[in-house]
Short mmCIF file of C-alpha atoms and ligand atoms in Angstrom, two decimals:
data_model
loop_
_atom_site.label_atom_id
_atom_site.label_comp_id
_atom_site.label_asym_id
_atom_site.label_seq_id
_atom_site.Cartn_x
_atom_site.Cartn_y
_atom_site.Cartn_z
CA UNK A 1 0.00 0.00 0.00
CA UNK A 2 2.29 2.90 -0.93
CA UNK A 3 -0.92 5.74 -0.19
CA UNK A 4 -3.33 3.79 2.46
CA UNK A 5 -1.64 3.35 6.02
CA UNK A 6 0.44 0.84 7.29
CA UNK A 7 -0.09 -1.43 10.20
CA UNK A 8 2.20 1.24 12.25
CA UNK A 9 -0.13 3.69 11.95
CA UNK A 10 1.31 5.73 9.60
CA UNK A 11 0.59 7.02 5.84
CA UNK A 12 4.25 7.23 4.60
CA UNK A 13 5.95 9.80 7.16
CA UNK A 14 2.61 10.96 8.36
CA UNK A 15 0.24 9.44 11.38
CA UNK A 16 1.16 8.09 14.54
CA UNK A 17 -0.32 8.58 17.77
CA UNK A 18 1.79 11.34 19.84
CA UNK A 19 -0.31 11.36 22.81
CA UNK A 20 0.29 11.74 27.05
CA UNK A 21 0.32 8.70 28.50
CA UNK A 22 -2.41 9.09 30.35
CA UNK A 23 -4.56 8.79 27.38
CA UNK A 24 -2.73 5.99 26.30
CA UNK A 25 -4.80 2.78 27.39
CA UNK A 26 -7.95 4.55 25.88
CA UNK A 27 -6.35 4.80 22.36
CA UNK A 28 -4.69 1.61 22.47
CA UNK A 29 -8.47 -0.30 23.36
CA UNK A 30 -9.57 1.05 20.31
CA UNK A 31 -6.72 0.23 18.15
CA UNK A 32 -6.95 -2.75 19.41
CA UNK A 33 -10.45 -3.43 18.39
CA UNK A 34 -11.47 -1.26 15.47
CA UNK A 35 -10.49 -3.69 13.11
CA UNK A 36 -11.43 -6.75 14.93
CA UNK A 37 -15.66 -5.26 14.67
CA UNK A 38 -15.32 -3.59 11.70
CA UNK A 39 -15.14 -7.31 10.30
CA UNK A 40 -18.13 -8.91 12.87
CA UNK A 41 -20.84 -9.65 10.74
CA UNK A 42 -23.31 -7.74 12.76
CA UNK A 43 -21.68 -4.82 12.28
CA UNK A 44 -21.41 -4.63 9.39
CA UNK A 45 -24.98 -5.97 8.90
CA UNK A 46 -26.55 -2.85 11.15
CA UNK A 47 -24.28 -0.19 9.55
CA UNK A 48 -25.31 -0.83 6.07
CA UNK A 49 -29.06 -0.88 7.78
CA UNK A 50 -28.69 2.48 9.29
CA UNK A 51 -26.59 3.83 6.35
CA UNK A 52 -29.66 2.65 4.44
CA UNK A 53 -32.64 3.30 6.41
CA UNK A 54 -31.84 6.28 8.57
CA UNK A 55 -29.26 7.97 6.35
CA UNK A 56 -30.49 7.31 2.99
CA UNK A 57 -27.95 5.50 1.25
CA UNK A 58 -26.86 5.11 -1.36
CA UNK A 59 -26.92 9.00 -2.10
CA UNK A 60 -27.01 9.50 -6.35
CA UNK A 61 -24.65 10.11 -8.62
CA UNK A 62 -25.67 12.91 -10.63
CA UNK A 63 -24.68 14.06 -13.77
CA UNK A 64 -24.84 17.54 -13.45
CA UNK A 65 -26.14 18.77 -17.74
CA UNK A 66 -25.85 22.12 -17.21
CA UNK A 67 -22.43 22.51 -15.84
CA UNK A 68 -20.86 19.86 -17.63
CA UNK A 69 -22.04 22.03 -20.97
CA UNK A 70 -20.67 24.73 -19.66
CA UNK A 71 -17.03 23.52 -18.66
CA UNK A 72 -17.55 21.35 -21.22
CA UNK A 73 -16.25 18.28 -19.75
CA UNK A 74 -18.46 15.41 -18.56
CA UNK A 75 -19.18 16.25 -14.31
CA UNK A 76 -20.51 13.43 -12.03
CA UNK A 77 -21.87 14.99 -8.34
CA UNK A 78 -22.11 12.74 -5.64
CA UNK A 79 -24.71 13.73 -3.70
CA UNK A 80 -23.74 13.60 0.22
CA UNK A 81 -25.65 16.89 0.50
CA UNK A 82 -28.96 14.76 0.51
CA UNK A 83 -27.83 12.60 3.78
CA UNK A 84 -30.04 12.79 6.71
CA UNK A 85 -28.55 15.90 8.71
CA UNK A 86 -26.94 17.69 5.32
CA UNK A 87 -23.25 16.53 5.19
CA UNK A 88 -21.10 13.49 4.84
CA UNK A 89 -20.36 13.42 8.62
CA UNK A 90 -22.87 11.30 9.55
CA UNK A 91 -21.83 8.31 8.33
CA UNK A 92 -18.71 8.82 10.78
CA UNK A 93 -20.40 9.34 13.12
CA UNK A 94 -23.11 6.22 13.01
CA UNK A 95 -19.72 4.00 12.84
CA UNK A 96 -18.61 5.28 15.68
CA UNK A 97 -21.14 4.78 18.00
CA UNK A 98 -22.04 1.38 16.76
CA UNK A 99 -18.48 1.10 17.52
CA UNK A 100 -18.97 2.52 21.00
CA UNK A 101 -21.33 0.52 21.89
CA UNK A 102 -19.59 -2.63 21.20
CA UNK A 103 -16.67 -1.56 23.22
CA UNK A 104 -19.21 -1.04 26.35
CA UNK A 105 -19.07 2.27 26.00
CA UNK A 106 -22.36 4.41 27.67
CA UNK A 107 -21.17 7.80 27.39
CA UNK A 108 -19.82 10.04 24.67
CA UNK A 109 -17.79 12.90 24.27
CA UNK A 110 -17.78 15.24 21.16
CA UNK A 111 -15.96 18.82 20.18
CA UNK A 112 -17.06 21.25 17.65
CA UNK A 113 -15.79 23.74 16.13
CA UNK A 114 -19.15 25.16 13.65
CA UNK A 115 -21.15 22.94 15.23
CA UNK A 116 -21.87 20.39 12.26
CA UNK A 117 -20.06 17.41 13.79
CA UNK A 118 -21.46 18.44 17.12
CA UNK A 119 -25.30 17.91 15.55
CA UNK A 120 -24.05 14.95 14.00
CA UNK A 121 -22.87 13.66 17.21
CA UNK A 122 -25.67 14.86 19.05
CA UNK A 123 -28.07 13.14 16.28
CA UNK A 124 -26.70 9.36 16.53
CA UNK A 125 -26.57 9.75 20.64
CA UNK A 126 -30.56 10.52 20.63
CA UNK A 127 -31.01 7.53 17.78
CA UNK A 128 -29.26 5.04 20.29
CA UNK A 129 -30.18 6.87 23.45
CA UNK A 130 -26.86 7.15 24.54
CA UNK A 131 -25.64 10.40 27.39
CA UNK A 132 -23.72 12.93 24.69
CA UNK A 133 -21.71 15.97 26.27
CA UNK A 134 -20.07 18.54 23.58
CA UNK A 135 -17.58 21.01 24.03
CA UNK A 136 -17.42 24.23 21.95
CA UNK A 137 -15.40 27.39 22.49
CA UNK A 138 -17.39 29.94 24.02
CA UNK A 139 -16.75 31.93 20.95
CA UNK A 140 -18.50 29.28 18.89
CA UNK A 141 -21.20 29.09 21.03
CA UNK A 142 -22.19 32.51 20.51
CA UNK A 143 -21.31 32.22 16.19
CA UNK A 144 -23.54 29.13 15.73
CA UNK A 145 -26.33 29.44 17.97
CA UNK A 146 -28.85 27.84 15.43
CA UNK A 147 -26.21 24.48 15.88
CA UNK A 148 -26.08 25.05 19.69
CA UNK A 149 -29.80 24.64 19.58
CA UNK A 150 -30.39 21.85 17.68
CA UNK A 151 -27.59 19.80 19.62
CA UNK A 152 -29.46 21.00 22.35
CA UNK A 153 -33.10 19.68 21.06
CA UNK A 154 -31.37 16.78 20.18
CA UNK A 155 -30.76 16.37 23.98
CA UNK A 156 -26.80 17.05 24.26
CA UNK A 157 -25.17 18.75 26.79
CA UNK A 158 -23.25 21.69 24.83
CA UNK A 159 -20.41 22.37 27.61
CA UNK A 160 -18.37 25.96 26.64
CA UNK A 161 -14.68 26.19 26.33
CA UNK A 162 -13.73 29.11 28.56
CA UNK A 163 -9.95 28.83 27.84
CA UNK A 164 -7.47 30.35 25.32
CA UNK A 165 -9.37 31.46 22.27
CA UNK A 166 -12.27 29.68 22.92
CA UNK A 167 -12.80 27.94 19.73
CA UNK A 168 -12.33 24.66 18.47
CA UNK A 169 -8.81 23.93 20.02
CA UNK A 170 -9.74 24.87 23.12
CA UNK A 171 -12.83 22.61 22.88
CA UNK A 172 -10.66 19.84 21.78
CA UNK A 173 -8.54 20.07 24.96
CA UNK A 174 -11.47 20.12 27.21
CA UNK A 175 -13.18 17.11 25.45
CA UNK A 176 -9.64 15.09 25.94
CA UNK A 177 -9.56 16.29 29.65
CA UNK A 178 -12.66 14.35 30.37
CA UNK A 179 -11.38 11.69 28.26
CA UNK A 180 -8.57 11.14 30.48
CA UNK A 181 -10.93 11.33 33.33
CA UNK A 182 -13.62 9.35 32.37
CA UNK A 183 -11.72 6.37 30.65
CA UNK A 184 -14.04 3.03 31.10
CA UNK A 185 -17.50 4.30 30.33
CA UNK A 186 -16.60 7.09 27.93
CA UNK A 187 -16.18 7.20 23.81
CA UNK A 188 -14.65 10.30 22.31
CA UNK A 189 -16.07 10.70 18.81
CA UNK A 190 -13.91 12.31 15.99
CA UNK A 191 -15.13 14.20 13.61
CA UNK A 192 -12.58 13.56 10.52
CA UNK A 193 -9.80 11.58 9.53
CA UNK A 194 -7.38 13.20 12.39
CA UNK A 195 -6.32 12.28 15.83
CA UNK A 196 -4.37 9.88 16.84
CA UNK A 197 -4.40 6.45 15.01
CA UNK A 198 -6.65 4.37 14.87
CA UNK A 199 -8.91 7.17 14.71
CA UNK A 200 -7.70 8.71 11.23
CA UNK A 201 -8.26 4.89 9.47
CA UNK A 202 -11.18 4.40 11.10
CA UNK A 203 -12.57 7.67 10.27
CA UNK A 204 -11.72 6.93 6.50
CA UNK A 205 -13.27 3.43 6.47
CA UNK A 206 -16.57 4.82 7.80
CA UNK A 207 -16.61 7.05 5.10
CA UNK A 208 -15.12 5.10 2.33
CA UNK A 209 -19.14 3.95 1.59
CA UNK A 210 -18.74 7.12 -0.66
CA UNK A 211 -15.99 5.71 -3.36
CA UNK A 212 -17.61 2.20 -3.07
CA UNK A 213 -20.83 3.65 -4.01
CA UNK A 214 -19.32 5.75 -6.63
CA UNK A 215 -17.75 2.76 -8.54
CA UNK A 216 -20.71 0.63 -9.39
CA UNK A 217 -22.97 4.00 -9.84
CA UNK A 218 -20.38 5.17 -12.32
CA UNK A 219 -20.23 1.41 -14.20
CA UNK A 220 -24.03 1.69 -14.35
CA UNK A 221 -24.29 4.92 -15.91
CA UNK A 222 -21.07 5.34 -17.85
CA UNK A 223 -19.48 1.52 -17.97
CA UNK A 224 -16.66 2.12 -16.00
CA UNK A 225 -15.92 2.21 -12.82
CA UNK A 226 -12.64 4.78 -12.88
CA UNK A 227 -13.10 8.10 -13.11
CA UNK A 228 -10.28 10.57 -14.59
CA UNK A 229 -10.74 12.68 -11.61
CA UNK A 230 -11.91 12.89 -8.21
CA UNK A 231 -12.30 16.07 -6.43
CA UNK A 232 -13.26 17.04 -2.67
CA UNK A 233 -12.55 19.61 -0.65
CA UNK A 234 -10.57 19.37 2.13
CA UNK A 235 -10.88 20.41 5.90
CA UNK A 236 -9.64 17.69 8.40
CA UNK A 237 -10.01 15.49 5.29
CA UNK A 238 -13.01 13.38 5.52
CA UNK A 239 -15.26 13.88 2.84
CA UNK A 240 -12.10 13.75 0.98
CA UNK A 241 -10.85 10.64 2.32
CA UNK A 242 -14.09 8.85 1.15
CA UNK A 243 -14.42 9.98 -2.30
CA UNK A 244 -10.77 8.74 -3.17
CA UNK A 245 -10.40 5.74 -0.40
CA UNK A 246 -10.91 2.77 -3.34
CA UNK A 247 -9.05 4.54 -5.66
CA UNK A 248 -5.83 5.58 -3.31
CA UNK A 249 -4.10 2.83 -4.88
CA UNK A 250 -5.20 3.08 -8.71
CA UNK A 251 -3.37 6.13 -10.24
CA UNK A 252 -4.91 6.10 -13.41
CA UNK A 253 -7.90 7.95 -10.79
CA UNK A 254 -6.51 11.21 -10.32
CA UNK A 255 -7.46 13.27 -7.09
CA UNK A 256 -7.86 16.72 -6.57
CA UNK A 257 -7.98 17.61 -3.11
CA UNK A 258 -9.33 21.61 -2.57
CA UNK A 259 -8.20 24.00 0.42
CA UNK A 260 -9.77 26.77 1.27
CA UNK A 261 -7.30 29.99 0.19
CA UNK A 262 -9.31 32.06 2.24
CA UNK A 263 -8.42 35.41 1.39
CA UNK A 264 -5.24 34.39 -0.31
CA UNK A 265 -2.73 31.98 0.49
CA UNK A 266 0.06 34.38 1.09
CA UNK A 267 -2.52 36.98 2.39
CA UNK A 268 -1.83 35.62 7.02
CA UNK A 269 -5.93 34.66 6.60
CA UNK A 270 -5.68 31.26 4.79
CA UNK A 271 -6.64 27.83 5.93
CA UNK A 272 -4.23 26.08 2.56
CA UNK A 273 -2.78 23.74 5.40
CA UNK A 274 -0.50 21.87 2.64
CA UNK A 275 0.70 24.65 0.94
CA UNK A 276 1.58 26.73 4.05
CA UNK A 277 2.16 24.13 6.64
CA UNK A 278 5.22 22.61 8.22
CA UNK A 279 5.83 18.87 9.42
CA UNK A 280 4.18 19.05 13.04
CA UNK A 281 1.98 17.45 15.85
CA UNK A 282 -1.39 18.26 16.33
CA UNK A 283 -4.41 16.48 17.59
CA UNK A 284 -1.59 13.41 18.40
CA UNK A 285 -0.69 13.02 14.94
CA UNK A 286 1.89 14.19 13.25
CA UNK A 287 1.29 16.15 9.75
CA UNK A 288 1.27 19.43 8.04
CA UNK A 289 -0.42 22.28 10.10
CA UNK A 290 0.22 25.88 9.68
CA UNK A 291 2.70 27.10 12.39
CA UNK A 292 4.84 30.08 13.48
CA UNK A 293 8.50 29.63 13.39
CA UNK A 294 9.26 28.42 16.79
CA UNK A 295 6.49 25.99 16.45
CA UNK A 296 3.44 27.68 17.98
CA UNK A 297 0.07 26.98 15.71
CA UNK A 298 -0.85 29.53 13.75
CA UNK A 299 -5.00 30.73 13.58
CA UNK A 300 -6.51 29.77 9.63
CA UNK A 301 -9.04 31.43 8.38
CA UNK A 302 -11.50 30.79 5.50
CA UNK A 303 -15.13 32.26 5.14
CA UNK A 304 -16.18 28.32 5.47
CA UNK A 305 -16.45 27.36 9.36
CA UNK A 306 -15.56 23.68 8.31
CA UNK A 307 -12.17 24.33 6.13
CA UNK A 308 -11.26 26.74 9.14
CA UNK A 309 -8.76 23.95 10.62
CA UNK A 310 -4.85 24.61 10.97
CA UNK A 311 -3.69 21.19 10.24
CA UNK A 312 -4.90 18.45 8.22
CA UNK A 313 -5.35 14.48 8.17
CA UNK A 314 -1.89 12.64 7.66
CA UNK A 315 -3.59 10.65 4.85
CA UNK A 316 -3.55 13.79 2.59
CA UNK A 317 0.14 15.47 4.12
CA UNK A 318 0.70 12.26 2.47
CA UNK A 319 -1.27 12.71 -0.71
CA UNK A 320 0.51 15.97 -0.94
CA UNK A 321 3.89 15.21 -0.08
CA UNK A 322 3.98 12.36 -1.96
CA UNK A 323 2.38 13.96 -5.37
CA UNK A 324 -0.21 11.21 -5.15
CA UNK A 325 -3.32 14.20 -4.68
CA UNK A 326 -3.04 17.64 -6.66
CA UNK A 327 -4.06 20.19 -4.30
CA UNK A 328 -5.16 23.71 -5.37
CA UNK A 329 -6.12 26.55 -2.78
CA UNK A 330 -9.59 28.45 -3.60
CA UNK A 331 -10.52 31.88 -1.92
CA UNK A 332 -13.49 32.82 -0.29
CA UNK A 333 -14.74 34.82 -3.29
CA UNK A 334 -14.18 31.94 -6.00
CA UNK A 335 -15.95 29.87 -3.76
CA UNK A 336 -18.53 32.17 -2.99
CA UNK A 337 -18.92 32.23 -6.65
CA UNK A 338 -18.76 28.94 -7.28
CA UNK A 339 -21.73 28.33 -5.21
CA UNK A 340 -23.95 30.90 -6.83
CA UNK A 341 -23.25 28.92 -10.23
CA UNK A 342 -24.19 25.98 -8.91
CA UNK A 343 -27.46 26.86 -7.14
CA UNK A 344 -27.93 28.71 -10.31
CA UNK A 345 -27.19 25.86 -13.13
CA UNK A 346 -28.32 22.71 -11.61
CA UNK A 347 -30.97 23.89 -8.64
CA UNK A 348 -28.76 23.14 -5.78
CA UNK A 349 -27.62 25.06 -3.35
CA UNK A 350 -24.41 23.74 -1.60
CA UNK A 351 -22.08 23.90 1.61
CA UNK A 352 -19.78 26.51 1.72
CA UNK A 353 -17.19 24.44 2.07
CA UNK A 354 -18.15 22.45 -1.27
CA UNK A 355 -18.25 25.25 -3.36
CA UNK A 356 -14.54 25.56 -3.09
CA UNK A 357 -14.11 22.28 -4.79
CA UNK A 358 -16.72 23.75 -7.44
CA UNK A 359 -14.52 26.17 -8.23
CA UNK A 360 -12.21 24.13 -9.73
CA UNK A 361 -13.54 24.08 -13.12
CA UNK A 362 -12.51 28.23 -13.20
CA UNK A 363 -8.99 27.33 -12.52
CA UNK A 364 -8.24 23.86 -14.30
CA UNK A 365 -9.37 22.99 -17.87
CA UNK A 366 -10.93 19.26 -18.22
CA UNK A 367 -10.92 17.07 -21.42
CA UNK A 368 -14.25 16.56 -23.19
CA UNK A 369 -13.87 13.38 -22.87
CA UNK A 370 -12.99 13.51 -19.06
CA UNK A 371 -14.92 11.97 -16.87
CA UNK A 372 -15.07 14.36 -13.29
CA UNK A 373 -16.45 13.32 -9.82
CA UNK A 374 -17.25 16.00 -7.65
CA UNK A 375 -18.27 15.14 -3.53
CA UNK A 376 -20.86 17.03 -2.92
CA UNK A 377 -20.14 17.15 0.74
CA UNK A 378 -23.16 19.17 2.21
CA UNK A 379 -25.85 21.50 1.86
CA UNK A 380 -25.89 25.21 2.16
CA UNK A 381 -29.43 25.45 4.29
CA UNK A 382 -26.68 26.31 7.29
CA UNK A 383 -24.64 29.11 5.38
CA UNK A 384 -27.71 30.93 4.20
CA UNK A 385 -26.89 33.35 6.27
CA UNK A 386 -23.00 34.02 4.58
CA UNK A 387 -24.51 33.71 1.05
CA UNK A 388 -26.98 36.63 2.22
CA UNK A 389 -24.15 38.28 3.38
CA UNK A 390 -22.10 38.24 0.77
CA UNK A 391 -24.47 38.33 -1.99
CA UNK A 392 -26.96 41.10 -0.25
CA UNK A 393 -29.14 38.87 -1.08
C1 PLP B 1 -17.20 19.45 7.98
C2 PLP B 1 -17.39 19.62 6.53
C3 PLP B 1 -16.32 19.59 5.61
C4 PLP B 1 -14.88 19.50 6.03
O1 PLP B 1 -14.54 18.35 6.74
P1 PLP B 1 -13.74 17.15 6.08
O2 PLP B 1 -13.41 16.28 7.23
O3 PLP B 1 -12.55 17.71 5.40
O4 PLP B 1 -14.64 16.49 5.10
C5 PLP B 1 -16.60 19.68 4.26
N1 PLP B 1 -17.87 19.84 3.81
C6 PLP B 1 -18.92 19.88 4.66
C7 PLP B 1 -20.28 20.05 4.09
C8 PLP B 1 -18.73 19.78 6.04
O5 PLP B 1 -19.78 19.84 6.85
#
């Protein structure tokens, strides 16, 4: 496998699990198990249920006419904007507590930055009727309220982050706190493919139902199961990680992973985590995260909340290091744009976040010929408010 991970953890230089000890025996039960009921039968058997039933799986493939004439190349959009809750995230987050639950787990933990995984969190904890604390920055609690309240509804506890900048690091560093405290009955879910491993190849196998769904929807419709291209945007990397996770290996697929520019990469408010970032540790696993010369991260910035992330999974430092993934940085206002066209062209409206990896087709010419898979990661009913904004609409 020279672009999946290894059985040390690691995706070429990239991975690992850099934690204090005192988290140690908690990451180690899992790494000891993931694999081990990932393969049970009746996993399995009630993941693909749920996926099905309570999800809506398998989400189309849709070939998107109207953009595809005007790019003039052929574009595929898988549609993880119609999932149950709006996004990809939520098939991460159904593994994970199916996978709680079989490690005797009655009790999970959750951080957010926006809010999204936080819902999505929040939304499998009231399906299984499981106890489901989440901490946010107090910053973030007052951004997202419309999240804080459906986590809320959903019956979570949403517990602030009072310290440093109160945002999503700080919320991260309160949620491992109580991990460390509350070891035996306690589950910390993850929202993307970082962490520490296992968590990172776990993450991408819960979400690899995208690319497995994409190969015999694409044989169906076009008689072939490859793609030229496959493009996602990229935040922690998990939408990403799903679209290209059965074709990692097959480089006649190539992948185009998008990072938010913000408002330029060079301009100090960027979130292009691959272009700008060093070799570091964050989250207990080390990979490319924007940093300050002595080490110290640095804050990103995009106008999407879910981009907005200083490092990035070690699956795609890998990707990038390793030329495997081309990665291209898009600004707020291609995005932005990029979005409009969309909702404009085919009738959808999408994520923030997923515009950026719309607005590809502005920068890079395709092929007639070329066959183009886009992720469709989410929905834009959340960032209604941004596109108002920024539109004056
Ligand atoms: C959270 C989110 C992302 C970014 O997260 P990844 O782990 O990189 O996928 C992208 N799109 C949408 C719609 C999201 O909600």
């Amino acid at each position: 496998m020279a672009y999946n991970i290894n059985e040390k953890g690691y995706y070429g230089e990239f991975g690992g699990a850099y934690i204090p000890e005192m988290l140690y025996p908690n990451v180690e039960e899992l790494r000891q198990n993931y694999l081990k009921i990932m393969a049970e039968p009746s996993f399995k058997t009630e993941f693909d249920q749920l996926l099905k039933d309570y999800v809506g799986r398998p989400s189309p493939l849709y070939y998107a006419k109207r953009l595809s004439e005007k790019y003039n190349t052929k574009i595929y959009l898988k549609r993880e904007d119609l999932n149950h809750t709006g996004a990809h995230k939520v098939n991460n987050t159904i593994g994970q507590i199916l996978m709680a639950q079989r490690l005797g787990k009655t009790r999970i933990i959750a951080e957010t930055g926006a809010g999204q995984h936080g819902v999505a969190t929040a939304t499998v904890c009231a399906l299984m009727g499981i106890e489901c604390i989440v901490y946010m920055g107090e910053i973030d609690i007052a951004r997202q309220a419309p999240n804080v309240a459906r986590m809320k509804m959903l019956g979570a506890k949403v517990v602030p982050a009072l310290s440093g900048s109160k945002t999503l690091k700080d919320a991260t560093n309160e949620a491992i706190r109580d991990w460390i405290n509350n070891p035996v009955s306690t589950h910390y879910i993850i929202g993307s493919v970082v962490g520490p491993h296992p968590y990172p190849d776990m993450v991408a196998r819960f979400q690899a139902v995208v690319s497995e769904e994409i190969q015999w929807q694409l044989k169906e419709k076009e008689g072939t199961s490859k793609p030229d291209y496959v493009v996602a945007c990229v935040g922690g990397g998990s939408n990403a990680a799903g679209a290209f996770y059965h074709y990692l290996e097959d480089t006649s697929v190539k992948l185009i992973a998008v990072e938010a520019a913000g408002k330029g990469v060079h301009s100090g408010e960027s979130a292009a985590t691959s272009i700008l970032g060093k070799e570091g540790i964050i989250h207990g696993s080390k990979t490319l995260l924007m940093q300050t010369n002595d080490g110290q991260i640095t804050e990103p910035y995009s106008i999407s909340a879910g981009l907005d992330y200083p490092g990035v999974g070690p699956m795609h430092a890998h990707l990038y290091k390793s030329g495997r993934a081309e990665f291209i940085a898009i600004t707020d206002d291609e995005a932005m744009t990029a979005g409009l066209e969309l909702s404009q062209l085919e009738g959808i409206i999408p994520a923030i976040e997923t515009s950026h990896a719309l607005a590809i087709f502005d920068r890079k010419k395709f092929k007639p010929e070329d066959l183009v898979i886009v992720n469709l990661s989410g929905r834009g009913d959340k960032d209604l408010n941004n596109y108002i904004e920024y539109f004056k609409l």
